[in-house]
Coordinates of C-alpha atoms in Angstrom, one line a residue:
M743 CA 112.1 152.7 7.9
K744 CA 111.9 150.4 5.0
A745 CA 110.1 146.9 5.7
P746 CA 112.4 143.8 5.6
E747 CA 112.5 142.1 2.3
L748 CA 110.2 139.0 2.6
T749 CA 109.6 136.3 -0.1
T750 CA 107.5 133.1 0.4
E751 CA 107.9 129.6 -1.3
M752 CA 106.4 126.2 -0.7
I753 CA 109.4 123.8 0.1
P754 CA 109.3 120.1 1.0
V755 CA 110.0 119.5 4.6
Q756 CA 110.2 115.7 5.3
G757 CA 108.2 114.8 2.3
A758 CA 105.4 117.4 3.1
L759 CA 105.1 120.7 1.6
A760 CA 105.6 123.9 3.9
Q761 CA 105.3 127.5 3.7
V762 CA 108.7 129.2 4.0
A763 CA 109.2 132.8 4.3
F764 CA 112.7 134.3 3.8
R765 CA 113.2 137.6 5.6
R766 CA 116.3 139.8 5.0
S767 CA 117.3 142.0 8.1
A768 CA 120.0 144.5 8.2
R769 CA 120.3 143.8 12.0
A770 CA 120.7 139.8 11.8
A771 CA 124.1 138.7 12.8
K772 CA 123.6 135.2 11.6
I773 CA 120.9 133.1 9.8
S774 CA 117.9 131.9 12.0
L775 CA 114.9 130.0 11.5
R776 CA 111.6 130.0 13.5
I777 CA 108.1 128.6 13.3
D778 CA 105.4 131.2 12.6
P779 CA 102.3 129.7 14.5
A780 CA 100.0 132.2 12.9
Q781 CA 100.7 131.4 9.3
G782 CA 101.6 127.7 10.2
G783 CA 104.9 128.0 8.3
I784 CA 108.7 128.6 8.7
V785 CA 110.5 132.1 8.9
I786 CA 114.2 131.9 7.8
T787 CA 115.9 135.3 8.6
L788 CA 119.0 136.2 6.5
P789 CA 121.6 138.8 7.3
P790 CA 122.3 141.2 4.5
R791 CA 124.8 139.1 2.8
A792 CA 123.7 135.6 3.4
S793 CA 122.1 133.6 0.5
R794 CA 118.9 131.8 0.3
R795 CA 120.9 128.6 -0.4
A796 CA 122.5 129.1 3.2
G797 CA 119.2 129.5 4.6
L798 CA 117.9 126.4 3.0
A799 CA 120.9 124.6 4.3
L800 CA 120.1 125.6 7.8
L801 CA 116.6 124.4 7.2
Q802 CA 117.8 121.1 6.0
T803 CA 120.1 120.7 9.0
H804 CA 117.0 121.0 11.3
E805 CA 114.4 119.4 9.1
A806 CA 113.4 116.8 11.8
W807 CA 112.8 119.4 14.4
V808 CA 111.0 121.7 12.1
A809 CA 108.7 118.9 10.9
E810 CA 108.0 118.0 14.5
K811 CA 107.1 121.5 15.4
L812 CA 104.9 122.1 12.4
A813 CA 103.0 118.9 13.2
A814 CA 102.4 120.1 16.8
L815 CA 100.6 123.2 15.8
P816 CA 97.1 123.7 16.7
R817 CA 94.7 123.5 14.1
A818 CA 93.8 126.9 12.2
L819 CA 90.7 128.5 13.2
P820 CA 89.5 130.6 10.2
F821 CA 86.7 133.0 10.5
A822 CA 83.4 131.4 8.8
P823 CA 79.8 130.7 9.5
G824 CA 79.4 128.5 12.4
A825 CA 83.0 128.6 13.7
V826 CA 83.4 128.8 17.4
V827 CA 85.8 131.6 18.5
P828 CA 86.8 132.5 22.0
V829 CA 86.2 136.0 23.2
D830 CA 87.6 136.7 26.8
G831 CA 88.1 132.9 27.0
V832 CA 84.2 132.1 26.4
E833 CA 83.2 130.5 23.2
H834 CA 81.3 132.6 20.8
V835 CA 79.6 131.3 17.6
I836 CA 79.9 133.3 14.2
R837 CA 76.5 133.8 12.8
P838 CA 75.7 135.4 9.5
V839 CA 72.5 137.5 9.7
A840 CA 70.5 138.8 6.7
A841 CA 69.2 142.3 8.2
G842 CA 71.3 145.4 8.9
H843 CA 74.1 147.0 7.1
G844 CA 77.5 145.6 6.7
G845 CA 79.5 145.0 10.1
A846 CA 80.1 142.6 13.0
W847 CA 79.1 142.8 16.6
I848 CA 78.9 140.5 19.7
E849 CA 75.5 139.7 21.1
G850 CA 75.4 137.2 23.9
R851 CA 77.7 134.3 23.0
E852 CA 77.5 135.0 19.3
I853 CA 79.5 137.2 16.7
L854 CA 76.8 138.4 14.3
V855 CA 77.8 139.4 10.8
T856 CA 76.0 141.1 8.0
G857 CA 76.8 141.6 4.6
D858 CA 78.1 139.5 1.8
A859 CA 79.8 136.2 2.7
E860 CA 83.1 137.3 1.1
F861 CA 83.5 140.1 3.5
L862 CA 82.8 137.9 6.7
S863 CA 86.2 137.1 7.7
R864 CA 87.5 140.8 7.6
R865 CA 84.4 142.1 9.4
V866 CA 85.0 139.5 12.1
A867 CA 88.6 140.4 12.7
D868 CA 87.5 144.1 12.6
C869 CA 85.0 143.5 15.4
L870 CA 87.7 141.7 17.5
R871 CA 90.5 144.2 16.8
R872 CA 88.1 147.0 17.8
L873 CA 87.1 145.2 20.9
A874 CA 90.7 144.5 21.8
R875 CA 91.6 148.2 21.3
Q876 CA 88.8 149.2 23.6
R877 CA 89.5 146.6 26.2
L878 CA 93.3 147.0 26.4
T879 CA 93.6 150.7 26.1
A880 CA 91.1 151.1 29.0
L881 CA 93.1 148.4 31.0
A882 CA 96.5 150.3 30.2
A883 CA 95.1 153.7 31.3
E884 CA 93.9 152.1 34.7
K885 CA 97.2 150.5 35.4
A886 CA 99.2 153.5 34.2
R887 CA 97.1 155.7 36.7
L888 CA 98.0 153.2 39.5
A889 CA 101.7 153.4 38.5
G890 CA 101.9 156.9 38.1
V891 CA 103.0 156.8 34.7
T892 CA 101.6 157.9 31.3
P893 CA 101.9 155.8 28.0
R894 CA 102.6 157.8 24.9
C895 CA 99.9 155.7 23.0
V896 CA 98.4 152.2 23.0
R897 CA 98.5 150.4 19.9
V898 CA 96.8 147.1 18.9
K899 CA 98.7 145.1 16.2
D900 CA 98.9 141.7 14.5
T901 CA 102.1 140.5 16.3
R902 CA 103.4 137.1 15.8
T903 CA 106.2 136.8 18.6
R904 CA 105.2 138.8 21.4
W905 CA 101.9 139.4 23.2
G906 CA 102.8 142.9 24.3
S907 CA 105.7 145.4 24.1
C908 CA 106.8 148.7 25.5
A909 CA 109.0 150.9 23.3
P910 CA 111.5 153.4 24.8
D911 CA 109.4 156.3 23.6
G912 CA 106.5 155.0 26.0
T913 CA 104.4 153.3 23.2
L914 CA 102.6 150.2 24.4
A915 CA 101.5 147.6 21.8
F916 CA 99.4 144.5 22.1
C917 CA 98.5 141.7 20.0
W918 CA 94.7 141.9 19.1
R919 CA 94.3 138.0 19.7
L920 CA 94.8 138.9 23.5
V921 CA 91.0 139.7 23.4
C922 CA 90.3 135.9 22.8
A923 CA 92.1 135.1 26.1
P924 CA 90.6 135.1 29.5
A925 CA 90.5 138.4 31.3
F926 CA 93.1 137.5 33.7
V927 CA 95.5 136.9 30.8
Q928 CA 94.9 140.2 29.3
D929 CA 95.3 141.8 32.9
Y930 CA 98.6 140.2 33.3
V931 CA 100.0 141.1 29.9
V932 CA 98.9 144.8 30.2
G933 CA 100.2 145.1 33.8
H934 CA 103.8 143.7 32.6
E935 CA 104.1 146.1 29.9
V936 CA 102.8 149.2 32.0
A937 CA 105.4 148.3 34.4
H938 CA 108.1 148.8 31.8
L939 CA 107.1 152.4 31.5
R940 CA 108.9 152.8 34.6
H941 CA 111.5 150.1 34.4
M942 CA 112.8 149.0 31.0
N943 CA 114.4 145.8 32.5
H944 CA 113.4 142.7 34.2
G945 CA 114.9 143.4 37.5
R946 CA 113.6 143.4 40.9
Q947 CA 111.8 146.7 41.0
F948 CA 110.2 145.9 37.9
W949 CA 108.8 142.6 39.2
T950 CA 107.8 144.3 42.3
L951 CA 105.7 146.8 40.5
T952 CA 104.3 144.2 38.1
E953 CA 103.0 142.2 41.1
Q954 CA 101.4 145.4 42.4
L955 CA 99.7 146.0 39.1
T956 CA 98.5 142.4 38.5
T957 CA 98.0 139.3 40.6
H958 CA 98.0 136.8 37.8
R959 CA 101.6 136.5 36.7
L960 CA 102.0 132.7 37.2
A961 CA 98.6 131.8 36.1
A962 CA 98.6 133.8 32.9
S963 CA 102.2 132.7 32.1
A964 CA 101.1 129.1 32.4
W965 CA 97.9 129.8 30.3
L966 CA 99.9 131.4 27.4
G967 CA 102.4 128.7 27.3
T968 CA 99.7 126.1 27.0
H969 CA 97.1 127.9 24.9
G970 CA 99.2 130.8 23.2
P971 CA 100.0 128.8 20.1
A972 CA 96.3 128.2 19.5
L973 CA 95.6 132.0 19.8
L974 CA 97.9 132.6 17.1
R975 CA 95.9 130.3 14.9
I976 CA 92.7 132.3 15.3
G977 CA 91.5 134.0 12.2

């Protein structure tokens, strides 16, 4: 499937320049806009025949709301020497080391990174993605066994709008930034998506199975509601 057309511009929003991404979607019935916490910008989705001008008109109509939401975003947390990054909800410090071959790994409460400074950010991201894949895949396998289901595969992605998803073909997908959240949050998100392997809805049977797979529904939902935007600003 062809990726949606996407162009990005810097556009004034109440006197301050903001990044605006125009996304064209064949499935969109109307123009919509949303805040992208990961990029700290705005995404305007256009149906096939809608114009950029129409998208800008919608932005202008909601300019005050957009400016308020952008101002409320948590600060970005880039991967850099000395940066403090949560792993399983515990703070870890990024520390470059001179010895060894290129790569990054976790030791104690540090993320150690070798190699040239220009590759540090990518190596830290690769390290966390690798850890997320290991943790979330193992957790999904454990919960799938309890539920008596088998996922087609488990993928770890850089998603912006959902922490997890379950496709009709049985593919589970999770945002890699979940590895930065506490273990009980990871447990709930994975349990929720595994339950969808049996019930592709949010009916009573789905929630009954979810609660059998994880006991953290309320706590995890509350945590993500409060801290989720900050997770999307990591890296």
